[in-house]
mmCIF file of N, CA and C in Angstrom:
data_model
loop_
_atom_site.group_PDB
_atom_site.id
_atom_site.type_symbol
_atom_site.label_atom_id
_atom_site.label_comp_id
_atom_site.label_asym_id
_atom_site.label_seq_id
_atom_site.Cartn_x
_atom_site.Cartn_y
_atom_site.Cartn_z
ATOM 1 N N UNK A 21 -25.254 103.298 -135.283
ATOM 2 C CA UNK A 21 -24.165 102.600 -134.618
ATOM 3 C C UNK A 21 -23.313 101.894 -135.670
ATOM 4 N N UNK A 22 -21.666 101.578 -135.245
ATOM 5 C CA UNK A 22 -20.913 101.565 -136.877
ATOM 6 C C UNK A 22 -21.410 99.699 -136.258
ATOM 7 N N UNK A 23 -20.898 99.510 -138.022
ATOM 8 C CA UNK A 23 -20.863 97.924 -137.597
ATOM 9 C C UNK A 23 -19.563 97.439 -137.031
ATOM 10 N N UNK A 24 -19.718 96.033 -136.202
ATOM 11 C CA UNK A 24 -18.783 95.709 -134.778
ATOM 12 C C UNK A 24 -18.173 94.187 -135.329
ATOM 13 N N UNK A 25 -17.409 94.102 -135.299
ATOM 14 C CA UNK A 25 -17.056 92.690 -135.770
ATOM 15 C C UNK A 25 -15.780 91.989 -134.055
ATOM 16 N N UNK A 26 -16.550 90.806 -134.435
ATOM 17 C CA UNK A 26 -15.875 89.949 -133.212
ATOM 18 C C UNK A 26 -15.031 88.688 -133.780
ATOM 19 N N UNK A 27 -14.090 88.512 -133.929
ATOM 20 C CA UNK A 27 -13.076 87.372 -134.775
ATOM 21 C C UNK A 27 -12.951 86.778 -133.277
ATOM 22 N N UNK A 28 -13.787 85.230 -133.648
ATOM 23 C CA UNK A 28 -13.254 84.474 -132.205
ATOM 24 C C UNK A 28 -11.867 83.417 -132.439
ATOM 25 N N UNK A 29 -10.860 83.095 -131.662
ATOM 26 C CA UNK A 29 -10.073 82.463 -132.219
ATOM 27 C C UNK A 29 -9.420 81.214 -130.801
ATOM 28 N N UNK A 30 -9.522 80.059 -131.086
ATOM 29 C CA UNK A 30 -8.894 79.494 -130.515
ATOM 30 C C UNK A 30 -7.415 79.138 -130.169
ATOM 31 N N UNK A 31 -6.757 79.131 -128.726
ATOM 32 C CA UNK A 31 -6.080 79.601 -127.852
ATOM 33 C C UNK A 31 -5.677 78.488 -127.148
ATOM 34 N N UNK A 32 -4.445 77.989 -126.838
ATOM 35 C CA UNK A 32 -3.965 76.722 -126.177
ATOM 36 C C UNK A 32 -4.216 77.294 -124.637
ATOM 37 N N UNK A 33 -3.378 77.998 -124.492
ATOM 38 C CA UNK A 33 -3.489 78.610 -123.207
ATOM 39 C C UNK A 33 -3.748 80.364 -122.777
ATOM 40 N N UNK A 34 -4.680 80.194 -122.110
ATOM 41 C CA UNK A 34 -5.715 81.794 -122.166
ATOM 42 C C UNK A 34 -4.458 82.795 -121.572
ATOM 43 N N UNK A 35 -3.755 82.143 -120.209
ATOM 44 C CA UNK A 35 -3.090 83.539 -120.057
ATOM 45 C C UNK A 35 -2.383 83.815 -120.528
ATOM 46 N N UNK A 36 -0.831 83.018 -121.569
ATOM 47 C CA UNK A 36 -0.357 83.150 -122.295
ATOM 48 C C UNK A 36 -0.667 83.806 -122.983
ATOM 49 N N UNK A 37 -2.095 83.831 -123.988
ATOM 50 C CA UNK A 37 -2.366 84.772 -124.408
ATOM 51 C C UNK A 37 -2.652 85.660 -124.070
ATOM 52 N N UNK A 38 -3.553 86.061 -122.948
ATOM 53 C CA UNK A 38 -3.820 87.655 -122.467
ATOM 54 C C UNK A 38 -2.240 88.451 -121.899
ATOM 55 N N UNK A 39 -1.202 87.535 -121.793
ATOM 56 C CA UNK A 39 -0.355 88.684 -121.509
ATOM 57 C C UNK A 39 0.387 88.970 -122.546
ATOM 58 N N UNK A 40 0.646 88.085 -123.760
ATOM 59 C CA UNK A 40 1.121 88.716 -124.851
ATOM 60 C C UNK A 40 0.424 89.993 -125.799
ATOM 61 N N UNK A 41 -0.705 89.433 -125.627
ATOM 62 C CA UNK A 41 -1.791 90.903 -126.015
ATOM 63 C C UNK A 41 -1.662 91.820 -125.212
ATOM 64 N N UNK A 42 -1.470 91.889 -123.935
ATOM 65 C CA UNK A 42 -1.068 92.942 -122.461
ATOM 66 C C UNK A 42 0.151 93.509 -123.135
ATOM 67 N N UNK A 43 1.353 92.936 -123.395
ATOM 68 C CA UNK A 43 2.623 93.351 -123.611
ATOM 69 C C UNK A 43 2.491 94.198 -125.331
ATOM 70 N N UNK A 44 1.622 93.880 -126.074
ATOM 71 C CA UNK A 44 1.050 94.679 -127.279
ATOM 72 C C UNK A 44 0.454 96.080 -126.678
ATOM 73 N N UNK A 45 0.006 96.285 -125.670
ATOM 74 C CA UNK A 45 -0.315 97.442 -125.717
ATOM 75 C C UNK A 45 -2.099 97.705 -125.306
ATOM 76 N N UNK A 46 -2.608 96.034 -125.672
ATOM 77 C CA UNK A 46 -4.442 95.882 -126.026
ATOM 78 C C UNK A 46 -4.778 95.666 -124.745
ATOM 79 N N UNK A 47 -5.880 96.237 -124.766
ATOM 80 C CA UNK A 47 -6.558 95.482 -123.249
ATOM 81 C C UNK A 47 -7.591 94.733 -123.033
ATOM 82 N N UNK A 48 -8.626 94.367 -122.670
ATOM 83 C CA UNK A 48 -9.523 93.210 -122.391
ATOM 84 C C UNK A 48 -10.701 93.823 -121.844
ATOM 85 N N UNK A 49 -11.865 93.431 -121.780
ATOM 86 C CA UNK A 49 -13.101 93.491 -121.731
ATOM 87 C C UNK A 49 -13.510 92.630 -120.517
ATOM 88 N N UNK A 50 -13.522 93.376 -119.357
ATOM 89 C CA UNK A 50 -13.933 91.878 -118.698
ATOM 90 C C UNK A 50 -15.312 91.600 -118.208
ATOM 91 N N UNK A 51 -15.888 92.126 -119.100
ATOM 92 C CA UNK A 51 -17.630 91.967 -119.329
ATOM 93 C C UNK A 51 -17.616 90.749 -119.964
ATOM 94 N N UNK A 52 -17.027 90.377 -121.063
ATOM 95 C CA UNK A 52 -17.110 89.667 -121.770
ATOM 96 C C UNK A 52 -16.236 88.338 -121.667
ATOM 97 N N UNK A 53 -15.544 88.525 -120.490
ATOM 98 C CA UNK A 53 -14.497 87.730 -120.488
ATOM 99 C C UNK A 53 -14.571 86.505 -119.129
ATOM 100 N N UNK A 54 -13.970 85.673 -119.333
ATOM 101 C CA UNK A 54 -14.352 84.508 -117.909
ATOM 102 C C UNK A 54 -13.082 83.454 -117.991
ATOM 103 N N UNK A 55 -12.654 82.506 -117.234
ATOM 104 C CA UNK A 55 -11.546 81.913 -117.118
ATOM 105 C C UNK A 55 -11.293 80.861 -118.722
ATOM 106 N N UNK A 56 -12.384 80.995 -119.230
ATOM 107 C CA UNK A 56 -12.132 80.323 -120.405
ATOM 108 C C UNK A 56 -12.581 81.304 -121.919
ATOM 109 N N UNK A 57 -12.831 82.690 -121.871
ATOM 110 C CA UNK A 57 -12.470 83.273 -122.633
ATOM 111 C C UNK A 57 -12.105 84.988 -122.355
ATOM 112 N N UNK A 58 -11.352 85.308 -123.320
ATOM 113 C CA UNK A 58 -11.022 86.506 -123.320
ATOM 114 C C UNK A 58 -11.432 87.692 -123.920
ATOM 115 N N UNK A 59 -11.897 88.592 -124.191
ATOM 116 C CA UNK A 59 -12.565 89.337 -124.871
ATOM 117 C C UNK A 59 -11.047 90.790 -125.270
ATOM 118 N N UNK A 60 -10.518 90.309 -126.480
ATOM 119 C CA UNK A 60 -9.601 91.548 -126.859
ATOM 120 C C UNK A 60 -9.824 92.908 -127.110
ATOM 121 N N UNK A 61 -9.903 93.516 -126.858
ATOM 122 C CA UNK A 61 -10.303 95.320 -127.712
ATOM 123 C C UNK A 61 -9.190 95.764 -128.985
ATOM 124 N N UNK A 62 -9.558 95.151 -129.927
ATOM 125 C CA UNK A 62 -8.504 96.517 -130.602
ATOM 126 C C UNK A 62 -8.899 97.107 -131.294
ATOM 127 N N UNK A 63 -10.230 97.586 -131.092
ATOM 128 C CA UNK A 63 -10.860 98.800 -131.291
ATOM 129 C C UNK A 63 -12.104 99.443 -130.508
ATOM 130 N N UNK A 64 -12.717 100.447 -131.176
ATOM 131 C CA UNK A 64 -14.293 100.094 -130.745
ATOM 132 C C UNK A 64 -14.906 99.354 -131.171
ATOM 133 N N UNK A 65 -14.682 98.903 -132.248
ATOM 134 C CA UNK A 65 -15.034 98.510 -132.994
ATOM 135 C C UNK A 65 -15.060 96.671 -133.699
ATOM 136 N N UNK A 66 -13.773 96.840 -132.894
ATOM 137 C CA UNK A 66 -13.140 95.371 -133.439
ATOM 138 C C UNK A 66 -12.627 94.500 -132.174
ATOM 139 N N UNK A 67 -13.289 92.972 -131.712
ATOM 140 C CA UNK A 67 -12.504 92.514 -130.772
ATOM 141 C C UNK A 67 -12.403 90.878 -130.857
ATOM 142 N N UNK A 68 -11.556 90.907 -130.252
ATOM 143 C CA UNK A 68 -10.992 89.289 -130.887
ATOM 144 C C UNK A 68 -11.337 88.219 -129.537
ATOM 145 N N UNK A 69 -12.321 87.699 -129.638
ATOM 146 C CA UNK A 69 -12.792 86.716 -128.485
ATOM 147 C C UNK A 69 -11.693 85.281 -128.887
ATOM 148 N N UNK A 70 -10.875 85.373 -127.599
ATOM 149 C CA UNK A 70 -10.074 84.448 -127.242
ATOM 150 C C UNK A 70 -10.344 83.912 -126.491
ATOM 151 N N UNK A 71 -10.547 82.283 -126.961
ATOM 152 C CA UNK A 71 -11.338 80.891 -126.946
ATOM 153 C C UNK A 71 -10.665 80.045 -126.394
ATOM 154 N N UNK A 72 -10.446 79.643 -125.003
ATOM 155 C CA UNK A 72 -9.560 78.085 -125.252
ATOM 156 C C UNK A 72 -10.477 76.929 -125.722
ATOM 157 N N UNK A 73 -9.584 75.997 -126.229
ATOM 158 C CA UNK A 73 -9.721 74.943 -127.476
ATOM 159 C C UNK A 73 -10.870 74.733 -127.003
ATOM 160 N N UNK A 74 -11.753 74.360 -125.686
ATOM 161 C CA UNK A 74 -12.483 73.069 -125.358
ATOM 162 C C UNK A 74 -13.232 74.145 -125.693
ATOM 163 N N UNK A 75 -13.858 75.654 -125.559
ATOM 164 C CA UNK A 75 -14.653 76.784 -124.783
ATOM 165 C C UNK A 75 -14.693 76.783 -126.762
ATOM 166 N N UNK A 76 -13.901 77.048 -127.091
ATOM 167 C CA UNK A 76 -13.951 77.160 -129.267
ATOM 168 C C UNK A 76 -14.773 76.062 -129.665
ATOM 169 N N UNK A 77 -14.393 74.708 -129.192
ATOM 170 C CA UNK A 77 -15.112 73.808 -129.435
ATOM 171 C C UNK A 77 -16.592 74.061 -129.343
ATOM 172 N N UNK A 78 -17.075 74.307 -128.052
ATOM 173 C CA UNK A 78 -18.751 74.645 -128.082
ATOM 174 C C UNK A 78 -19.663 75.427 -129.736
ATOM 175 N N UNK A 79 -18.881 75.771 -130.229
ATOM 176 C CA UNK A 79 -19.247 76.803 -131.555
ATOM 177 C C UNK A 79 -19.124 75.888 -132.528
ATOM 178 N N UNK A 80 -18.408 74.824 -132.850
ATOM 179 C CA UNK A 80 -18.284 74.441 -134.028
ATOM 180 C C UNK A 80 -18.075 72.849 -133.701
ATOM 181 N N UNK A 81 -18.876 72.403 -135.178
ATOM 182 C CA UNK A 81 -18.776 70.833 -135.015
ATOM 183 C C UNK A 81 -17.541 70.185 -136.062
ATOM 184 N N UNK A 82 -16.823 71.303 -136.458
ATOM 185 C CA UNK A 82 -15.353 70.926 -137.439
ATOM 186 C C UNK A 82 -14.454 70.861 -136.279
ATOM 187 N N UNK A 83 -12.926 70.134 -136.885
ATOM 188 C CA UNK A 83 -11.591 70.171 -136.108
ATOM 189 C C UNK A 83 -11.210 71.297 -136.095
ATOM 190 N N UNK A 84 -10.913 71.950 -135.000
ATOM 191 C CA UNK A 84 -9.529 73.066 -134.747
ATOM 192 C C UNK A 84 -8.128 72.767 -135.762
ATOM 193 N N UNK A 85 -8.285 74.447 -136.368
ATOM 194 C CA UNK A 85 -7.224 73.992 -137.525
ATOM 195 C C UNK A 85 -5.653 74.057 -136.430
ATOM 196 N N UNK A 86 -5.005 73.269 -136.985
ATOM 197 C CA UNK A 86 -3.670 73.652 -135.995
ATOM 198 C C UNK A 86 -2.734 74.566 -136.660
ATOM 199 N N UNK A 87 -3.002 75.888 -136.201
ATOM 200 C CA UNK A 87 -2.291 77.415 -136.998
ATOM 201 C C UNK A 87 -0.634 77.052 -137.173
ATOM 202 N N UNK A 88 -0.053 76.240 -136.273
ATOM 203 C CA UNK A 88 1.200 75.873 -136.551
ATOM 204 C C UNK A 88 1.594 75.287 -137.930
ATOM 205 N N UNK A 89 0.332 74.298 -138.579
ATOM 206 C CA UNK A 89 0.982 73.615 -139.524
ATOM 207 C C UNK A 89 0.026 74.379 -140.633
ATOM 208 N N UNK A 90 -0.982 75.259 -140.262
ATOM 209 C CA UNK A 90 -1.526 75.557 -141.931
ATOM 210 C C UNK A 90 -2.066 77.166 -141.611
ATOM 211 N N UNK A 91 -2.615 77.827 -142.377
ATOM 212 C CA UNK A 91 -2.770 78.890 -142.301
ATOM 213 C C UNK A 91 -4.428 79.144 -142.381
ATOM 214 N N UNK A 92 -5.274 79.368 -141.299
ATOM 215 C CA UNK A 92 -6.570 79.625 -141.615
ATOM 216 C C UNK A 92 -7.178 80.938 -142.227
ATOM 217 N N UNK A 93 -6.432 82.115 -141.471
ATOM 218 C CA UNK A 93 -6.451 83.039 -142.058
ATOM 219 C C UNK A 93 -5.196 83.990 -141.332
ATOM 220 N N UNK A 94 -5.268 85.203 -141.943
ATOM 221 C CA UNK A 94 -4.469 86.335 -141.596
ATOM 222 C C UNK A 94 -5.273 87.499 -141.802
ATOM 223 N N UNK A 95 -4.875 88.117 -139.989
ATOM 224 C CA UNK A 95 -5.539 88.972 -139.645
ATOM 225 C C UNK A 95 -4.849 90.393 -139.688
ATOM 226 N N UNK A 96 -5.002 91.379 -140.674
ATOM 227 C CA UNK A 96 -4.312 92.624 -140.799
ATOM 228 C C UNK A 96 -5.218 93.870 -139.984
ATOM 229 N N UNK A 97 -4.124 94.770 -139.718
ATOM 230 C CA UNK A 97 -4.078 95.247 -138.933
ATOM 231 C C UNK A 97 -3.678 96.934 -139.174
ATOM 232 N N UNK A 98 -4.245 97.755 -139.023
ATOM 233 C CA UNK A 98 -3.735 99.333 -139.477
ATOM 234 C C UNK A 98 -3.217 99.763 -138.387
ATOM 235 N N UNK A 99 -1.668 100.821 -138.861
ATOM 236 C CA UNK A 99 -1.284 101.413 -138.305
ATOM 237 C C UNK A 99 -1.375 102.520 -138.934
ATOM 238 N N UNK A 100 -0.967 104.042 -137.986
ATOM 239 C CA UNK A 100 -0.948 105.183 -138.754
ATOM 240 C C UNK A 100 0.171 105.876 -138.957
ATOM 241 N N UNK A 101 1.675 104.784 -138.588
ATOM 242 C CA UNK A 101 2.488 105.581 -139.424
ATOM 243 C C UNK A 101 3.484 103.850 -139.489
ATOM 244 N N UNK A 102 4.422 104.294 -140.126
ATOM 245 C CA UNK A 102 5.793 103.093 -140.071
ATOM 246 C C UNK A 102 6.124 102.642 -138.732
ATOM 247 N N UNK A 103 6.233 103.828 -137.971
ATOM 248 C CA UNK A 103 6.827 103.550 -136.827
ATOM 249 C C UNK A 103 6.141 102.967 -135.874
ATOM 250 N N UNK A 104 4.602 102.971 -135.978
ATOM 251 C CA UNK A 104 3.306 102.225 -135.101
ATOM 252 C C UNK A 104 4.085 100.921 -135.773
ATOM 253 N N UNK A 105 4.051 100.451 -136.817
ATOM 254 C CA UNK A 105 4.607 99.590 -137.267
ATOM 255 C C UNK A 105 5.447 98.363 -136.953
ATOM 256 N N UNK A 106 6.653 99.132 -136.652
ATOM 257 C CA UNK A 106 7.609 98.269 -136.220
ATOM 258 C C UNK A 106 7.754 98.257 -134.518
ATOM 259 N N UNK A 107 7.178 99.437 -133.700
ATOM 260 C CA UNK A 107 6.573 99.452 -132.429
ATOM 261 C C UNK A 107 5.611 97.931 -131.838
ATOM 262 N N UNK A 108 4.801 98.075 -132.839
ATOM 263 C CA UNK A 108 3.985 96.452 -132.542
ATOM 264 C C UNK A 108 4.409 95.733 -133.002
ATOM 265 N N UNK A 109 5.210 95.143 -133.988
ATOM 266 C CA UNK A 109 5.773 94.035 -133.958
ATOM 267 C C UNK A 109 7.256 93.679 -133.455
ATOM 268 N N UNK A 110 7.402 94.767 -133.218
ATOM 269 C CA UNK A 110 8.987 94.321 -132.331
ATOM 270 C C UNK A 110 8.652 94.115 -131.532
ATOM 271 N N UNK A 111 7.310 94.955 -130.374
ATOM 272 C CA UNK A 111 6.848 94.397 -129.172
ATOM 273 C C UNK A 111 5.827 92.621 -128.992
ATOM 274 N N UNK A 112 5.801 92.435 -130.536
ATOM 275 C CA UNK A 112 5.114 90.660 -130.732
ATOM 276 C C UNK A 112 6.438 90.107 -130.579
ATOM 277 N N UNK A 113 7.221 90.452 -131.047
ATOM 278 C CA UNK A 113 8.626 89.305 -131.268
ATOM 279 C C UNK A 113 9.177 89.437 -129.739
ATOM 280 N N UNK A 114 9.134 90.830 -128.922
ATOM 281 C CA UNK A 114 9.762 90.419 -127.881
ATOM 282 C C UNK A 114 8.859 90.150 -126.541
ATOM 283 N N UNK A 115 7.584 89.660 -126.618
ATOM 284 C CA UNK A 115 6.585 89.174 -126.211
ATOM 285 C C UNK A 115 6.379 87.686 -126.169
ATOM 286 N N UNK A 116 6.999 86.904 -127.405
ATOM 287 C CA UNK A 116 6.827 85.569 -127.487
ATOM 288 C C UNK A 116 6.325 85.181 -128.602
ATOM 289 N N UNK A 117 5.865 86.381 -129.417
ATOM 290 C CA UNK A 117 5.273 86.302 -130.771
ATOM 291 C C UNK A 117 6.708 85.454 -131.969
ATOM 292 N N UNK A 118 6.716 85.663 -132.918
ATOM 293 C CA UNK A 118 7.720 85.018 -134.022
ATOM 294 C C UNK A 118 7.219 85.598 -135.342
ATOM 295 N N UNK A 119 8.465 86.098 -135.919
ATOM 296 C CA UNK A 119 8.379 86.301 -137.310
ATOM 297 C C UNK A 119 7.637 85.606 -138.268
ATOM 298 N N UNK A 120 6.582 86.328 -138.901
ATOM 299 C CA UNK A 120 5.905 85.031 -139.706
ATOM 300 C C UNK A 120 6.368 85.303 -141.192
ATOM 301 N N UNK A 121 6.742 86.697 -142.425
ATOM 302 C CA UNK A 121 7.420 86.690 -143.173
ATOM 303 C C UNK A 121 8.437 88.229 -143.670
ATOM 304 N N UNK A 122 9.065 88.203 -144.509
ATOM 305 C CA UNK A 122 9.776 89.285 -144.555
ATOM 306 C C UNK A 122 8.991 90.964 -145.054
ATOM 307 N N UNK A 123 9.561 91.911 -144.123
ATOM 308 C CA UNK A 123 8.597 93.016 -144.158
ATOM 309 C C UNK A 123 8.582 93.692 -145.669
ATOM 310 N N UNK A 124 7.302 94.162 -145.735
ATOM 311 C CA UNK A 124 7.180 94.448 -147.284
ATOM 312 C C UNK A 124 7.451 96.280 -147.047
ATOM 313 N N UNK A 125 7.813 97.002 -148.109
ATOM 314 C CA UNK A 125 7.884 98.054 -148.133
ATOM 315 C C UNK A 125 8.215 99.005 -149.364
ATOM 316 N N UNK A 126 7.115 99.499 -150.048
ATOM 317 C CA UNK A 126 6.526 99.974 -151.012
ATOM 318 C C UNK A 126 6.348 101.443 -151.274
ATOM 319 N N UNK A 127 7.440 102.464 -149.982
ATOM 320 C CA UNK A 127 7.403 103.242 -150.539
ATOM 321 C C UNK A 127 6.273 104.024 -149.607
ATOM 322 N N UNK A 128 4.696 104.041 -150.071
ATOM 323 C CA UNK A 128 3.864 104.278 -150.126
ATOM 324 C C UNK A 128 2.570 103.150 -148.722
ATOM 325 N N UNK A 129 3.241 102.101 -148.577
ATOM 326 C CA UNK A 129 2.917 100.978 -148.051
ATOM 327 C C UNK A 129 3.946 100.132 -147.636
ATOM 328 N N UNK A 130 3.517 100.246 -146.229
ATOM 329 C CA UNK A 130 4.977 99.594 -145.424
ATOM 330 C C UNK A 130 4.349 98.199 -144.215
ATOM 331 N N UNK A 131 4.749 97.480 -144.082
ATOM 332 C CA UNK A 131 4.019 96.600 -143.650
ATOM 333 C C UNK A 131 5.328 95.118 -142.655
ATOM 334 N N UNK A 132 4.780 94.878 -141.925
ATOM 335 C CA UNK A 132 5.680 94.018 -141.431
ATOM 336 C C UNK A 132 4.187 92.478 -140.944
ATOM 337 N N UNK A 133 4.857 91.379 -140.448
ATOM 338 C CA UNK A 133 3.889 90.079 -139.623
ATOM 339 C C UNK A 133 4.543 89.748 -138.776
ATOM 340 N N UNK A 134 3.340 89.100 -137.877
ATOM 341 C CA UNK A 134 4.255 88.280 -136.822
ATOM 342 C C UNK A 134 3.403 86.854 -136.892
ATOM 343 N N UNK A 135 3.468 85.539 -135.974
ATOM 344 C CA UNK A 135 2.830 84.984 -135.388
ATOM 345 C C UNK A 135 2.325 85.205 -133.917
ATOM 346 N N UNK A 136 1.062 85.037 -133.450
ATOM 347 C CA UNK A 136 1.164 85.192 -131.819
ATOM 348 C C UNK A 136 1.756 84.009 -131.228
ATOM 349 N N UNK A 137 1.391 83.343 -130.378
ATOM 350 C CA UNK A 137 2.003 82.195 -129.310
ATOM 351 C C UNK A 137 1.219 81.503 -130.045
ATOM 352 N N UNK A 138 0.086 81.161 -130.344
ATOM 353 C CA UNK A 138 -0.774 80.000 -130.998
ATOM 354 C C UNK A 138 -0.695 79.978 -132.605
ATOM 355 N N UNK A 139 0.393 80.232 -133.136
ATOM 356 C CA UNK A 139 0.845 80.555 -134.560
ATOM 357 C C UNK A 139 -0.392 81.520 -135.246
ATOM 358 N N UNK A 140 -1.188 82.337 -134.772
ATOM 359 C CA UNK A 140 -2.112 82.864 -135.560
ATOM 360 C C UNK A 140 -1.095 83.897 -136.754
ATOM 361 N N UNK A 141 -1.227 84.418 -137.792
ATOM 362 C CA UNK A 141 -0.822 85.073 -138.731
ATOM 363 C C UNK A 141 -1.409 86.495 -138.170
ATOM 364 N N UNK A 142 -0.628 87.190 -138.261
ATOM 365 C CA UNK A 142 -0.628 88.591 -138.066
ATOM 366 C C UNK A 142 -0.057 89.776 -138.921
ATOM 367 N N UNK A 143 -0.758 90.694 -139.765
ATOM 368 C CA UNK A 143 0.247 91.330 -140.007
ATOM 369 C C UNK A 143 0.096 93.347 -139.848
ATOM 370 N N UNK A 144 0.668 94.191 -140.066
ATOM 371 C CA UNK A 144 0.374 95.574 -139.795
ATOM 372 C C UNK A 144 1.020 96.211 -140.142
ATOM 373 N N UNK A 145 0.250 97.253 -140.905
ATOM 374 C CA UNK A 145 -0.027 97.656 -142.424
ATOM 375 C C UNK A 145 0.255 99.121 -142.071
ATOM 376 N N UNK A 146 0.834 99.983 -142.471
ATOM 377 C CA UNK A 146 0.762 101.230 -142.593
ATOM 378 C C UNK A 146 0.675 101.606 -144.431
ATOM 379 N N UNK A 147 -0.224 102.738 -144.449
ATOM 380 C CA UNK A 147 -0.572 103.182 -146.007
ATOM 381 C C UNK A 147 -0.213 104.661 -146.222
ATOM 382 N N UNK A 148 0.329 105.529 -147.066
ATOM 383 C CA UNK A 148 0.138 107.090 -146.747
ATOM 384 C C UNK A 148 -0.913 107.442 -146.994
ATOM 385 N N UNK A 149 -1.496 108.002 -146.227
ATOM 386 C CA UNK A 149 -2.715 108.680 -146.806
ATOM 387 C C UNK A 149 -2.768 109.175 -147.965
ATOM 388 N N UNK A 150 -1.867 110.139 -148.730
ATOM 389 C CA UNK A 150 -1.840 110.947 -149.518
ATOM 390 C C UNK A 150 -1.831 109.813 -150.903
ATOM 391 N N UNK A 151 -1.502 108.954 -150.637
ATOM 392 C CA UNK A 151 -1.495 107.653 -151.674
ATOM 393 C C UNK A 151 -2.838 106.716 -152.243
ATOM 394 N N UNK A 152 -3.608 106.866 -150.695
ATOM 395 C CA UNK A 152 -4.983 106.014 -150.863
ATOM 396 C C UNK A 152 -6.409 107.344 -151.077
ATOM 397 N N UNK A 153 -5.981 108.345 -151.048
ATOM 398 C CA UNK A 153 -6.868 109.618 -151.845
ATOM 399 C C UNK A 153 -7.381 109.608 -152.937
ATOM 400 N N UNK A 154 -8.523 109.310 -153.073
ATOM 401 C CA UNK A 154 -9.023 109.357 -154.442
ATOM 402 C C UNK A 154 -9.512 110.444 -154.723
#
């Protein structure tokens, strides 16, 4: 079985978020999911348990970083061509998401970010294959 990774992230408001992730394209788990968290799919592999603050709180005895004023992390994201690319983040920006910096493009590696509604850092990455071939 591959290995499964779960990024939990705290969330001001749950439906806000589940419909901006809805309007991305992702869908939800609702095995895993209950009025105070969300369970994301964006993969088989990969899913992003969305926490509101009090429900995040139970996990940890540190402060909730506030993603607005600092950056905890940034979560990248593969696409498989340019155009997956600018498909998901034009659909973050016209979702409620926000530009988080200017798109990089390398030719070989093309890449754009957004913020979601809870300032998380986002960004999605397309690579050519024929480039990352060893």
């Amino acid at each position: 079985m591959p290995q499964m990774i779960f990024v939990n992230l705290p969330v001001k408001d749950l439906a806000t978020s589940k419909t901006f992730w809805s309007k991305l394209g992702y869908s939800f788990n609702e095995q895993f999911s209950d009025d105070r968290t969300a369970c994301l799919v964006i993969s088989d592999t990969i899913f992003v348990m969305l926490l509101t603050e009090p429900r995040f709180k139970d996990f940890t005895k540190k402060e909730i970083a506030d993603a607005a004023r600092s950056t905890e992390a940034i979560f990248a994201l593969s696409a498989d061509s340019r155009e997956r690319v600018d498909q998901l983040c034009d659909a973050a920006l016209a979702s409620g998401g926000s530009a988080a910096n200017d798109p990089l493009d390398y030719g070989t590696m093309y890449g754009r970010s957004f913020q979601d509604p809870d300032h998380h850092l986002w960004e999605v990455i397309w690579m050519d294959p024929s480039a990352v071939q060893g």
